[in-house]
Amino acid sequence: MTDKNNKLLKRQLKKVIPNHRVLLSKADITLELLQDASMVMAQIVEKYGDLYIPIFARVIDEIEDRKKNQSYKEIALQMLDNEQ
C-alpha cells in the first residue's frame, strides 16, 4: 500500500472512528456510515490480512440486513397505500 493510500485510509478512519469513546445506539448508525465503514474495513483487510475478515463480514451483513428490512418496510407501506 502506498503512502498516498495510507493517508487516505487514515483520513477515512478519522471520519468513521471517533478519537474518543462515544455511546451510539443502533439508530445512530446509518446505512451511509456502515457503507463508509465497509470501505475502511476492506482497506484494513487488504493491508493487515485475514484476521479482520470477520469484522468486515459483520459490517457487510449489517448492511444487507438494513437493506432487506428497508425493502420489507417499503413493501408494507405500498400494500397499505394500495388498500386505500
Coordinates of N, CA and C in Angstrom, one line a residue:
M1 N 0.8 -1.2 0.0 CA 0.0 0.0 0.0 C 0.9 1.2 0.0
T2 N 0.6 2.2 -0.8 CA 1.4 3.4 -1.0 C 1.2 4.4 0.2
D3 N 2.1 5.4 0.3 CA 1.9 6.4 1.3 C 0.6 7.2 1.1
K4 N 0.3 7.4 -0.2 CA -1.0 8.1 -0.6 C -2.2 7.3 -0.1
N5 N -2.2 6.0 -0.3 CA -3.3 5.1 0.2 C -3.3 5.1 1.7
N6 N -2.2 5.1 2.4 CA -2.1 5.1 3.9 C -2.7 6.4 4.4
K7 N -2.4 7.5 3.8 CA -3.0 8.8 4.2 C -4.5 8.8 4.0
L8 N -5.0 8.3 2.9 CA -6.4 8.2 2.6 C -7.1 7.3 3.6
L9 N -6.5 6.2 4.0 CA -7.0 5.3 5.0 C -7.1 6.0 6.3
K10 N -6.1 6.7 6.7 CA -6.1 7.4 8.0 C -7.2 8.5 8.0
R11 N -7.4 9.2 6.9 CA -8.5 10.2 6.8 C -9.9 9.5 6.9
Q12 N -10.0 8.4 6.3 CA -11.3 7.7 6.3 C -11.6 7.2 7.7
L13 N -10.5 6.7 8.4 CA -10.7 6.2 9.7 C -11.1 7.3 10.7
K14 N -10.6 8.5 10.5 CA -10.9 9.6 11.4 C -12.4 9.9 11.2
K15 N -12.9 9.8 10.0 CA -14.3 10.1 9.7 C -15.2 9.0 10.4
V16 N -14.8 7.8 10.3 CA -15.6 6.7 10.8 C -15.5 6.4 12.3
I17 N -14.2 6.5 12.8 CA -13.9 6.1 14.2 C -13.6 7.4 14.9
P18 N -14.4 7.8 15.9 CA -14.1 9.0 16.7 C -12.8 8.7 17.5
N19 N -12.2 9.8 17.9 CA -10.9 9.8 18.7 C -11.2 9.5 20.2
H20 N -12.5 9.6 20.6 CA -12.8 9.3 22.0 C -14.1 8.4 22.0
R21 N -14.3 7.8 23.2 CA -15.4 6.9 23.3 C -16.8 7.7 23.2
V22 N -17.6 7.2 22.4 CA -19.0 7.7 22.2 C -19.9 6.6 22.2
L23 N -21.0 6.7 23.0 CA -22.0 5.7 23.1 C -23.0 6.0 22.0
L24 N -23.2 5.0 21.1 CA -24.1 5.1 20.0 C -25.2 4.0 20.1
S25 N -26.4 4.4 19.8 CA -27.4 3.4 19.7 C -27.4 2.9 18.3
K26 N -28.1 1.8 18.0 CA -28.2 1.2 16.7 C -28.8 2.2 15.7
A27 N -29.7 3.1 16.2 CA -30.4 4.1 15.3 C -29.4 5.1 14.9
D28 N -28.3 5.4 15.7 CA -27.3 6.4 15.3 C -26.4 5.9 14.1
I29 N -26.4 4.6 13.9 CA -25.5 4.1 12.9 C -26.3 4.0 11.6
T30 N -26.1 4.9 10.7 CA -26.8 5.0 9.5 C -26.3 4.0 8.4
L31 N -27.1 3.7 7.4 CA -26.6 2.9 6.3 C -25.4 3.5 5.6
E32 N -25.4 4.8 5.5 CA -24.3 5.5 4.9 C -23.0 5.3 5.7
L33 N -23.1 5.4 7.0 CA -22.0 5.2 7.9 C -21.5 3.8 7.8
L34 N -22.4 2.8 7.7 CA -22.0 1.4 7.6 C -21.3 1.2 6.2
Q35 N -21.7 1.8 5.2 CA -21.1 1.7 3.9 C -19.7 2.3 3.9
D36 N -19.5 3.4 4.6 CA -18.2 4.0 4.7 C -17.3 3.1 5.5
A37 N -17.8 2.5 6.6 CA -17.1 1.6 7.4 C -16.6 0.4 6.6
S38 N -17.5 -0.1 5.7 CA -17.2 -1.3 4.9 C -16.0 -1.0 4.0
M39 N -15.9 0.2 3.5 CA -14.8 0.6 2.6 C -13.5 0.6 3.4
V40 N -13.6 1.2 4.6 CA -12.4 1.2 5.5 C -12.0 -0.2 5.9
M41 N -12.9 -1.0 6.2 CA -12.6 -2.4 6.6 C -12.0 -3.2 5.5
A42 N -12.5 -2.9 4.2 CA -11.9 -3.6 3.1 C -10.4 -3.2 3.0
Q43 N -10.1 -1.9 3.2 CA -8.7 -1.5 3.1 C -7.9 -2.1 4.3
I44 N -8.5 -2.2 5.4 CA -7.8 -2.8 6.6 C -7.5 -4.3 6.3
V45 N -8.5 -5.0 5.7 CA -8.3 -6.4 5.3 C -7.1 -6.5 4.3
E46 N -7.1 -5.6 3.3 CA -6.1 -5.6 2.3 C -4.7 -5.4 3.0
K47 N -4.6 -4.5 3.9 CA -3.3 -4.1 4.5 C -2.9 -5.0 5.5
Y48 N -3.8 -5.5 6.4 CA -3.4 -6.2 7.6 C -3.8 -7.7 7.6
G49 N -4.6 -8.1 6.6 CA -4.8 -9.6 6.4 C -6.1 -10.1 6.9
D50 N -6.2 -11.4 6.8 CA -7.4 -12.2 7.1 C -8.0 -12.1 8.5
L51 N -7.1 -11.7 9.4 CA -7.6 -11.5 10.8 C -8.8 -10.6 10.9
Y52 N -8.9 -9.7 10.0 CA -10.0 -8.7 10.1 C -11.2 -9.0 9.2
I53 N -11.2 -10.1 8.5 CA -12.3 -10.6 7.7 C -13.6 -10.7 8.5
P54 N -13.6 -11.3 9.7 CA -14.9 -11.4 10.5 C -15.5 -10.1 10.8
I55 N -14.7 -9.1 11.1 CA -15.3 -7.7 11.3 C -15.9 -7.2 10.0
F56 N -15.1 -7.3 8.9 CA -15.6 -6.9 7.6 C -16.9 -7.6 7.3
A57 N -17.0 -8.9 7.5 CA -18.2 -9.7 7.2 C -19.4 -9.2 8.1
R58 N -19.1 -8.8 9.3 CA -20.2 -8.4 10.2 C -20.8 -7.0 9.7
V59 N -19.9 -6.2 9.2 CA -20.4 -4.9 8.7 C -21.2 -5.1 7.4
I60 N -20.7 -6.0 6.5 CA -21.4 -6.3 5.3 C -22.8 -6.9 5.6
D61 N -22.8 -7.9 6.6 CA -24.1 -8.5 6.9 C -25.1 -7.5 7.5
E62 N -24.6 -6.5 8.2 CA -25.5 -5.5 8.8 C -26.0 -4.6 7.7
I63 N -25.2 -4.3 6.7 CA -25.7 -3.5 5.5 C -26.8 -4.3 4.8
E64 N -26.6 -5.5 4.6 CA -27.6 -6.4 3.9 C -28.9 -6.5 4.7
D65 N -28.7 -6.6 6.0 CA -29.9 -6.7 6.8 C -30.7 -5.4 6.8
R66 N -30.0 -4.3 6.8 CA -30.7 -3.0 6.8 C -31.4 -2.8 5.5
K67 N -30.7 -3.2 4.4 CA -31.4 -3.0 3.0 C -32.6 -3.9 2.9
K68 N -32.5 -5.1 3.4 CA -33.6 -6.1 3.4 C -34.8 -5.5 4.2
N69 N -34.5 -5.1 5.4 CA -35.6 -4.5 6.3 C -36.2 -3.3 5.7
Q70 N -35.4 -2.4 5.0 CA -35.9 -1.3 4.3 C -36.8 -1.7 3.2
S71 N -36.5 -2.7 2.5 CA -37.3 -3.2 1.4 C -38.6 -3.7 1.9
Y72 N -38.6 -4.5 3.0 CA -39.8 -5.0 3.6 C -40.7 -3.9 4.1
K73 N -40.1 -2.8 4.6 CA -40.9 -1.7 5.1 C -41.6 -1.0 3.9
E74 N -40.8 -0.9 2.8 CA -41.4 -0.3 1.6 C -42.6 -1.1 1.1
I75 N -42.4 -2.4 1.1 CA -43.5 -3.3 0.6 C -44.7 -3.1 1.5
A76 N -44.5 -3.1 2.8 CA -45.7 -3.0 3.7 C -46.4 -1.7 3.5
L77 N -45.6 -0.6 3.3 CA -46.3 0.7 3.1 C -47.0 0.8 1.7
Q78 N -46.5 0.1 0.7 CA -47.1 0.0 -0.6 C -48.4 -0.7 -0.5
M79 N -48.4 -1.8 0.3 CA -49.6 -2.6 0.4 C -50.7 -1.8 1.1
L80 N -50.3 -1.0 2.1 CA -51.3 -0.1 2.8 C -51.8 0.9 1.8
D81 N -51.0 1.5 1.0 CA -51.4 2.5 0.1 C -52.4 1.9 -1.0
N82 N -52.1 0.7 -1.4 CA -53.0 0.0 -2.4 C -54.4 -0.3 -1.8
E83 N -54.4 -0.5 -0.5 CA -55.7 -0.7 0.2 C -56.6 0.5 0.2
Q84 N -56.0 1.6 0.2 CA -56.9 2.9 0.3 C -57.4 3.3 -1.0

